[in-house]
PDB file of C-alpha atoms in Angstrom:
ATOM      1  CA  UNK G   1     -59.877 -40.838  36.758  1.00  0.00           C
ATOM      2  CA  UNK G   2     -58.972 -38.335  34.580  1.00  0.00           C
ATOM      3  CA  UNK G   3     -58.531 -34.827  35.740  1.00  0.00           C
ATOM      4  CA  UNK G   4     -59.776 -31.606  34.183  1.00  0.00           C
ATOM      5  CA  UNK G   5     -56.073 -30.686  33.434  1.00  0.00           C
ATOM      6  CA  UNK G   6     -55.483 -33.985  31.751  1.00  0.00           C
ATOM      7  CA  UNK G   7     -58.731 -33.699  29.741  1.00  0.00           C
ATOM      8  CA  UNK G   8     -58.008 -30.110  28.555  1.00  0.00           C
ATOM      9  CA  UNK G   9     -54.278 -31.103  27.432  1.00  0.00           C
ATOM     10  CA  UNK G  10     -55.944 -34.141  25.530  1.00  0.00           C
ATOM     11  CA  UNK G  11     -58.332 -31.799  23.775  1.00  0.00           C
ATOM     12  CA  UNK G  12     -55.734 -29.220  22.908  1.00  0.00           C
ATOM     13  CA  UNK G  13     -53.471 -31.830  21.438  1.00  0.00           C
ATOM     14  CA  UNK G  14     -56.294 -33.020  19.386  1.00  0.00           C
ATOM     15  CA  UNK G  15     -57.049 -29.357  17.928  1.00  0.00           C
ATOM     16  CA  UNK G  16     -53.383 -28.744  17.361  1.00  0.00           C
ATOM     17  CA  UNK G  17     -53.336 -32.018  15.300  1.00  0.00           C
ATOM     18  CA  UNK G  18     -56.392 -31.215  13.467  1.00  0.00           C
ATOM     19  CA  UNK G  19     -55.104 -27.708  12.545  1.00  0.00           C
ATOM     20  CA  UNK G  20     -51.866 -29.262  11.298  1.00  0.00           C
ATOM     21  CA  UNK G  21     -53.778 -31.512   9.035  1.00  0.00           C
ATOM     22  CA  UNK G  22     -55.781 -28.765   7.808  1.00  0.00           C
ATOM     23  CA  UNK G  23     -52.850 -26.690   7.024  1.00  0.00           C
ATOM     24  CA  UNK G  24     -51.288 -29.358   5.165  1.00  0.00           C
ATOM     25  CA  UNK G  25     -54.294 -30.057   3.035  1.00  0.00           C
ATOM     26  CA  UNK G  26     -55.191 -26.499   1.966  1.00  0.00           C
ATOM     27  CA  UNK G  27     -52.962 -23.896   3.385  1.00  0.00           C
ATOM     28  CA  UNK G  28     -53.882 -21.174   6.404  1.00  0.00           C
ATOM     29  CA  UNK G  29     -56.969 -20.579   4.368  1.00  0.00           C
ATOM     30  CA  UNK G  30     -58.262 -24.238   4.942  1.00  0.00           C
ATOM     31  CA  UNK G  31     -57.820 -23.655   8.911  1.00  0.00           C
ATOM     32  CA  UNK G  32     -61.065 -22.473  10.637  1.00  0.00           C
ATOM     33  CA  UNK G  33     -61.929 -22.709  14.415  1.00  0.00           C
ATOM     34  CA  UNK G  34     -65.113 -24.736  13.033  1.00  0.00           C
ATOM     35  CA  UNK G  35     -63.439 -27.223  11.047  1.00  0.00           C
ATOM     36  CA  UNK G  36     -60.564 -27.822  13.332  1.00  0.00           C
ATOM     37  CA  UNK G  37     -63.103 -28.809  16.142  1.00  0.00           C
ATOM     38  CA  UNK G  38     -65.156 -30.990  13.906  1.00  0.00           C
ATOM     39  CA  UNK G  39     -62.051 -32.675  12.574  1.00  0.00           C
ATOM     40  CA  UNK G  40     -60.930 -33.125  16.273  1.00  0.00           C
ATOM     41  CA  UNK G  41     -64.452 -34.284  17.344  1.00  0.00           C
ATOM     42  CA  UNK G  42     -64.814 -31.703  20.049  1.00  0.00           C
ATOM     43  CA  UNK G  43     -67.835 -29.515  20.963  1.00  0.00           C
ATOM     44  CA  UNK G  44     -67.972 -26.093  19.050  1.00  0.00           C
ATOM     45  CA  UNK G  45     -67.135 -24.031  21.766  1.00  0.00           C
ATOM     46  CA  UNK G  46     -63.845 -26.275  22.803  1.00  0.00           C
ATOM     47  CA  UNK G  47     -61.692 -24.660  20.274  1.00  0.00           C
ATOM     48  CA  UNK G  48     -62.371 -21.235  21.741  1.00  0.00           C
ATOM     49  CA  UNK G  49     -61.485 -22.464  25.434  1.00  0.00           C
ATOM     50  CA  UNK G  50     -57.983 -22.996  24.234  1.00  0.00           C
ATOM     51  CA  UNK G  51     -57.354 -20.227  21.449  1.00  0.00           C
ATOM     52  CA  UNK G  52     -58.444 -16.877  21.117  1.00  0.00           C
ATOM     53  CA  UNK G  53     -59.020 -17.596  17.325  1.00  0.00           C
ATOM     54  CA  UNK G  54     -57.321 -18.838  14.139  1.00  0.00           C
ATOM     55  CA  UNK G  55     -54.167 -16.885  14.447  1.00  0.00           C
ATOM     56  CA  UNK G  56     -53.393 -17.944  18.002  1.00  0.00           C
ATOM     57  CA  UNK G  57     -54.156 -21.645  17.103  1.00  0.00           C
ATOM     58  CA  UNK G  58     -51.664 -21.411  13.903  1.00  0.00           C
ATOM     59  CA  UNK G  59     -48.988 -19.459  15.955  1.00  0.00           C
ATOM     60  CA  UNK G  60     -49.282 -22.792  18.477  1.00  0.00           C
ATOM     61  CA  UNK G  61     -48.804 -24.857  15.254  1.00  0.00           C
ATOM     62  CA  UNK G  62     -45.798 -23.009  14.316  1.00  0.00           C
ATOM     63  CA  UNK G  63     -44.092 -23.242  17.588  1.00  0.00           C
ATOM     64  CA  UNK G  64     -44.276 -26.856  17.687  1.00  0.00           C
ATOM     65  CA  UNK G  65     -42.940 -27.035  14.344  1.00  0.00           C
ATOM     66  CA  UNK G  66     -39.818 -24.968  15.154  1.00  0.00           C
ATOM     67  CA  UNK G  67     -39.484 -27.222  18.147  1.00  0.00           C
ATOM     68  CA  UNK G  68     -39.497 -30.258  16.123  1.00  0.00           C
ATOM     69  CA  UNK G  69     -37.144 -28.801  13.518  1.00  0.00           C
ATOM     70  CA  UNK G  70     -34.496 -27.410  16.255  1.00  0.00           C
ATOM     71  CA  UNK G  71     -34.973 -31.049  17.618  1.00  0.00           C
ATOM     72  CA  UNK G  72     -33.646 -32.439  14.349  1.00  0.00           C
ATOM     73  CA  UNK G  73     -31.019 -30.157  14.037  1.00  0.00           C
ATOM     74  CA  UNK G  74     -29.951 -30.776  17.716  1.00  0.00           C
ATOM     75  CA  UNK G  75     -29.416 -34.450  17.218  1.00  0.00           C
ATOM     76  CA  UNK G  76     -27.189 -33.924  14.252  1.00  0.00           C
ATOM     77  CA  UNK G  77     -25.417 -31.812  15.842  1.00  0.00           C
ATOM     78  CA  UNK G  78     -24.569 -33.894  18.538  1.00  0.00           C
ATOM     79  CA  UNK G  79     -24.082 -37.113  16.479  1.00  0.00           C
ATOM     80  CA  UNK G  80     -20.156 -38.022  16.726  1.00  0.00           C
ATOM     81  CA  UNK G  81     -20.875 -40.300  14.385  1.00  0.00           C
ATOM     82  CA  UNK G  82     -20.840 -37.603  11.618  1.00  0.00           C
ATOM     83  CA  UNK G  83     -18.440 -34.861  10.343  1.00  0.00           C
ATOM     84  CA  UNK G  84     -19.158 -31.290  10.748  1.00  0.00           C
ATOM     85  CA  UNK G  85     -20.028 -31.089   6.997  1.00  0.00           C
ATOM     86  CA  UNK G  86     -22.407 -33.803   7.184  1.00  0.00           C
ATOM     87  CA  UNK G  87     -24.117 -32.359   9.999  1.00  0.00           C
ATOM     88  CA  UNK G  88     -24.563 -29.290   8.064  1.00  0.00           C
ATOM     89  CA  UNK G  89     -25.590 -30.930   5.022  1.00  0.00           C
ATOM     90  CA  UNK G  90     -28.285 -32.845   7.181  1.00  0.00           C
ATOM     91  CA  UNK G  91     -29.275 -30.016   8.885  1.00  0.00           C
ATOM     92  CA  UNK G  92     -30.105 -28.068   5.332  1.00  0.00           C
ATOM     93  CA  UNK G  93     -31.674 -31.127   4.274  1.00  0.00           C
ATOM     94  CA  UNK G  94     -33.918 -31.041   6.985  1.00  0.00           C
ATOM     95  CA  UNK G  95     -35.114 -27.453   5.686  1.00  0.00           C
ATOM     96  CA  UNK G  96     -35.560 -29.031   2.436  1.00  0.00           C
ATOM     97  CA  UNK G  97     -37.508 -31.941   3.808  1.00  0.00           C
ATOM     98  CA  UNK G  98     -39.996 -29.511   5.275  1.00  0.00           C
ATOM     99  CA  UNK G  99     -40.631 -27.630   1.916  1.00  0.00           C
ATOM    100  CA  UNK G 100     -40.931 -31.042   0.111  1.00  0.00           C
ATOM    101  CA  UNK G 101     -43.333 -32.800   2.718  1.00  0.00           C
ATOM    102  CA  UNK G 102     -45.042 -29.739   4.288  1.00  0.00           C
ATOM    103  CA  UNK G 103     -45.073 -26.825   1.704  1.00  0.00           C
ATOM    104  CA  UNK G 104     -47.571 -24.778   3.273  1.00  0.00           C
ATOM    105  CA  UNK G 105     -46.328 -25.187   6.776  1.00  0.00           C
ATOM    106  CA  UNK G 106     -42.707 -24.276   5.418  1.00  0.00           C
ATOM    107  CA  UNK G 107     -44.307 -21.092   3.809  1.00  0.00           C
ATOM    108  CA  UNK G 108     -45.934 -20.113   6.975  1.00  0.00           C
ATOM    109  CA  UNK G 109     -42.663 -20.253   8.740  1.00  0.00           C
ATOM    110  CA  UNK G 110     -40.167 -18.433   6.511  1.00  0.00           C
ATOM    111  CA  UNK G 111     -42.220 -16.339   3.956  1.00  0.00           C
ATOM    112  CA  UNK G 112     -43.574 -12.536   4.515  1.00  0.00           C
ATOM    113  CA  UNK G 113     -46.928 -12.536   2.586  1.00  0.00           C
ATOM    114  CA  UNK G 114     -48.728 -10.673   5.396  1.00  0.00           C
ATOM    115  CA  UNK G 115     -48.614  -9.271   9.186  1.00  0.00           C
ATOM    116  CA  UNK G 116     -50.793 -12.095  10.858  1.00  0.00           C
ATOM    117  CA  UNK G 117     -49.139 -13.943  13.746  1.00  0.00           C
ATOM    118  CA  UNK G 118     -48.851 -17.123  12.004  1.00  0.00           C
ATOM    119  CA  UNK G 119     -47.426 -15.897   8.888  1.00  0.00           C
ATOM    120  CA  UNK G 120     -43.927 -15.700  10.631  1.00  0.00           C
ATOM    121  CA  UNK G 121     -42.721 -12.586   8.948  1.00  0.00           C
ATOM    122  CA  UNK G 122     -39.646 -11.977  11.034  1.00  0.00           C
ATOM    123  CA  UNK G 123     -36.059 -13.016  10.227  1.00  0.00           C
ATOM    124  CA  UNK G 124     -34.571 -15.210  12.471  1.00  0.00           C
ATOM    125  CA  UNK G 125     -32.443 -12.762  14.089  1.00  0.00           C
ATOM    126  CA  UNK G 126     -35.312 -10.269  14.237  1.00  0.00           C
ATOM    127  CA  UNK G 127     -37.348 -12.955  15.775  1.00  0.00           C
ATOM    128  CA  UNK G 128     -34.423 -12.840  18.702  1.00  0.00           C
ATOM    129  CA  UNK G 129     -34.688  -9.099  19.206  1.00  0.00           C
ATOM    130  CA  UNK G 130     -38.367  -9.051  19.486  1.00  0.00           C
ATOM    131  CA  UNK G 131     -38.432 -11.675  22.320  1.00  0.00           C
ATOM    132  CA  UNK G 132     -39.862  -9.779  24.996  1.00  0.00           C
ATOM    133  CA  UNK G 133     -43.265 -11.666  25.893  1.00  0.00           C
ATOM    134  CA  UNK G 134     -44.326 -13.255  28.906  1.00  0.00           C
ATOM    135  CA  UNK G 135     -43.816 -17.038  29.427  1.00  0.00           C
ATOM    136  CA  UNK G 136     -47.142 -17.994  28.470  1.00  0.00           C
ATOM    137  CA  UNK G 137     -47.614 -15.759  25.442  1.00  0.00           C
ATOM    138  CA  UNK G 138     -47.906 -17.718  22.456  1.00  0.00           C
ATOM    139  CA  UNK G 139     -46.152 -15.384  20.134  1.00  0.00           C
ATOM    140  CA  UNK G 140     -43.373 -15.209  22.703  1.00  0.00           C
ATOM    141  CA  UNK G 141     -43.209 -18.908  22.599  1.00  0.00           C
ATOM    142  CA  UNK G 142     -43.093 -18.970  18.920  1.00  0.00           C
ATOM    143  CA  UNK G 143     -40.136 -16.729  19.047  1.00  0.00           C
ATOM    144  CA  UNK G 144     -38.420 -19.006  21.477  1.00  0.00           C
ATOM    145  CA  UNK G 145     -38.600 -21.935  19.272  1.00  0.00           C
ATOM    146  CA  UNK G 146     -37.334 -20.051  16.095  1.00  0.00           C
ATOM    147  CA  UNK G 147     -34.496 -18.690  18.226  1.00  0.00           C
ATOM    148  CA  UNK G 148     -33.984 -22.229  19.285  1.00  0.00           C
ATOM    149  CA  UNK G 149     -33.674 -23.306  15.765  1.00  0.00           C
ATOM    150  CA  UNK G 150     -31.229 -20.402  15.042  1.00  0.00           C
ATOM    151  CA  UNK G 151     -28.869 -21.345  17.906  1.00  0.00           C
ATOM    152  CA  UNK G 152     -28.431 -24.963  17.117  1.00  0.00           C
ATOM    153  CA  UNK G 153     -28.095 -24.029  13.364  1.00  0.00           C
ATOM    154  CA  UNK G 154     -25.358 -21.714  14.162  1.00  0.00           C
ATOM    155  CA  UNK G 155     -23.683 -24.132  16.322  1.00  0.00           C
ATOM    156  CA  UNK G 156     -23.491 -26.551  13.159  1.00  0.00           C
ATOM    157  CA  UNK G 157     -22.332 -23.713  10.913  1.00  0.00           C
ATOM    158  CA  UNK G 158     -19.469 -22.618  13.593  1.00  0.00           C
ATOM    159  CA  UNK G 159     -18.193 -26.371  13.551  1.00  0.00           C
ATOM    160  CA  UNK G 160     -17.697 -25.941   9.971  1.00  0.00           C
ATOM    161  CA  UNK G 161     -16.251 -22.199   9.315  1.00  0.00           C
ATOM    162  CA  UNK G 162     -14.230 -22.255  12.748  1.00  0.00           C
ATOM    163  CA  UNK G 163     -13.122 -18.943  13.376  1.00  0.00           C
ATOM    164  CA  UNK G 164     -14.757 -17.335  10.616  1.00  0.00           C
ATOM    165  CA  UNK G 165     -18.093 -15.046  10.834  1.00  0.00           C
ATOM    166  CA  UNK G 166     -20.763 -17.862  11.862  1.00  0.00           C
ATOM    167  CA  UNK G 167     -23.695 -15.467  11.324  1.00  0.00           C
ATOM    168  CA  UNK G 168     -22.606 -14.337   7.845  1.00  0.00           C
ATOM    169  CA  UNK G 169     -22.321 -17.853   6.783  1.00  0.00           C
ATOM    170  CA  UNK G 170     -25.343 -18.825   8.483  1.00  0.00           C
ATOM    171  CA  UNK G 171     -27.288 -16.314   6.526  1.00  0.00           C
ATOM    172  CA  UNK G 172     -25.861 -17.309   3.371  1.00  0.00           C
ATOM    173  CA  UNK G 173     -26.383 -20.997   3.726  1.00  0.00           C
ATOM    174  CA  UNK G 174     -29.927 -20.299   5.069  1.00  0.00           C
ATOM    175  CA  UNK G 175     -30.723 -17.834   2.008  1.00  0.00           C
ATOM    176  CA  UNK G 176     -29.211 -20.604  -0.095  1.00  0.00           C
ATOM    177  CA  UNK G 177     -31.442 -23.429   1.078  1.00  0.00           C
ATOM    178  CA  UNK G 178     -34.556 -21.165   0.659  1.00  0.00           C
ATOM    179  CA  UNK G 179     -33.644 -20.456  -2.732  1.00  0.00           C
ATOM    180  CA  UNK G 180     -33.132 -24.026  -3.352  1.00  0.00           C
ATOM    181  CA  UNK G 181     -36.391 -24.884  -1.755  1.00  0.00           C
ATOM    182  CA  UNK G 182     -38.188 -22.510  -3.720  1.00  0.00           C
ATOM    183  CA  UNK G 183     -36.867 -23.649  -7.250  1.00  0.00           C
ATOM    184  CA  UNK G 184     -37.564 -27.194  -6.316  1.00  0.00           C
ATOM    185  CA  UNK G 185     -41.384 -26.342  -5.143  1.00  0.00           C
ATOM    186  CA  UNK G 186     -41.810 -24.386  -8.158  1.00  0.00           C
ATOM    187  CA  UNK G 187     -40.359 -27.217 -10.491  1.00  0.00           C
ATOM    188  CA  UNK G 188     -37.890 -24.909 -12.047  1.00  0.00           C
ATOM    189  CA  UNK G 189     -34.851 -27.463 -10.931  1.00  0.00           C
ATOM    190  CA  UNK G 190     -36.720 -30.420 -12.986  1.00  0.00           C
ATOM    191  CA  UNK G 191     -35.627 -28.839 -16.430  1.00  0.00           C
ATOM    192  CA  UNK G 192     -33.500 -29.760 -19.132  1.00  0.00           C
ATOM    193  CA  UNK G 193     -31.447 -26.710 -18.924  1.00  0.00           C
ATOM    194  CA  UNK G 194     -30.272 -26.532 -15.356  1.00  0.00           C
ATOM    195  CA  UNK G 195     -29.653 -30.431 -15.001  1.00  0.00           C
ATOM    196  CA  UNK G 196     -29.369 -30.600 -11.252  1.00  0.00           C
ATOM    197  CA  UNK G 197     -31.121 -31.594  -7.961  1.00  0.00           C
ATOM    198  CA  UNK G 198     -31.788 -29.771  -4.751  1.00  0.00           C
ATOM    199  CA  UNK G 199     -29.536 -32.462  -2.998  1.00  0.00           C
ATOM    200  CA  UNK G 200     -26.715 -31.637  -5.326  1.00  0.00           C
ATOM    201  CA  UNK G 201     -27.048 -27.950  -4.804  1.00  0.00           C
ATOM    202  CA  UNK G 202     -26.934 -28.275  -1.006  1.00  0.00           C
ATOM    203  CA  UNK G 203     -23.720 -30.679  -1.383  1.00  0.00           C
ATOM    204  CA  UNK G 204     -22.173 -27.837  -3.462  1.00  0.00           C
ATOM    205  CA  UNK G 205     -23.138 -25.182  -0.735  1.00  0.00           C
ATOM    206  CA  UNK G 206     -21.478 -27.153   2.075  1.00  0.00           C
ATOM    207  CA  UNK G 207     -18.465 -27.800   0.161  1.00  0.00           C
ATOM    208  CA  UNK G 208     -18.050 -24.166  -0.542  1.00  0.00           C
ATOM    209  CA  UNK G 209     -18.314 -23.056   2.869  1.00  0.00           C
ATOM    210  CA  UNK G 210     -16.270 -26.125   4.203  1.00  0.00           C
ATOM    211  CA  UNK G 211     -13.458 -24.979   2.010  1.00  0.00           C
ATOM    212  CA  UNK G 212     -13.768 -21.371   3.372  1.00  0.00           C
ATOM    213  CA  UNK G 213     -13.625 -22.628   6.632  1.00  0.00           C
ATOM    214  CA  UNK G 214     -10.730 -24.986   6.139  1.00  0.00           C
ATOM    215  CA  UNK G 215     -12.671 -28.207   6.612  1.00  0.00           C
ATOM    216  CA  UNK G 216     -13.474 -29.141   3.169  1.00  0.00           C
TER     217      UNK G 216
END
């Protein structure tokens, strides 16, 4: 016999999956609680029993996305078969993969187009400083997840740069990765003038930082 808590968990999972699908198809504008409920196959009132509105739903989607990215970076960081440079290269390519495969999600995670909760406008360090919500607060959960990614990524960077300023090089690498992702998404890397690829640029970034840290 399915308990009420189990049924609620199944419904919430279906709502999150439906919201993720709609986000990937058409961006945040395509995500409405009515469409999410219809796609999830639940009653019209069900989404409102789990989320206060579109913002809280997309915040939950972002939280899960941050957690998945953090899991991927953690797996790279703890892989004994990889060199420090290969781990860093893999972490940056994880971000590029989100930009390639799920551009709407990528923009929601990293851009500053507005001030709604789902439009994660904070830089990662700013996210950490603003961590003050309660355990069950959706925005606080999102901040924790983003902070976990930051911790994992900086640990990867630290293994490459050694005693140098890990945060400085971490910021440099993230800025470079976001610029590369933007150039790739906009089609500017696929030109006769530049004649390069996103992966080649990542290799160059990692090589430069590894040389600065003495691990190149």
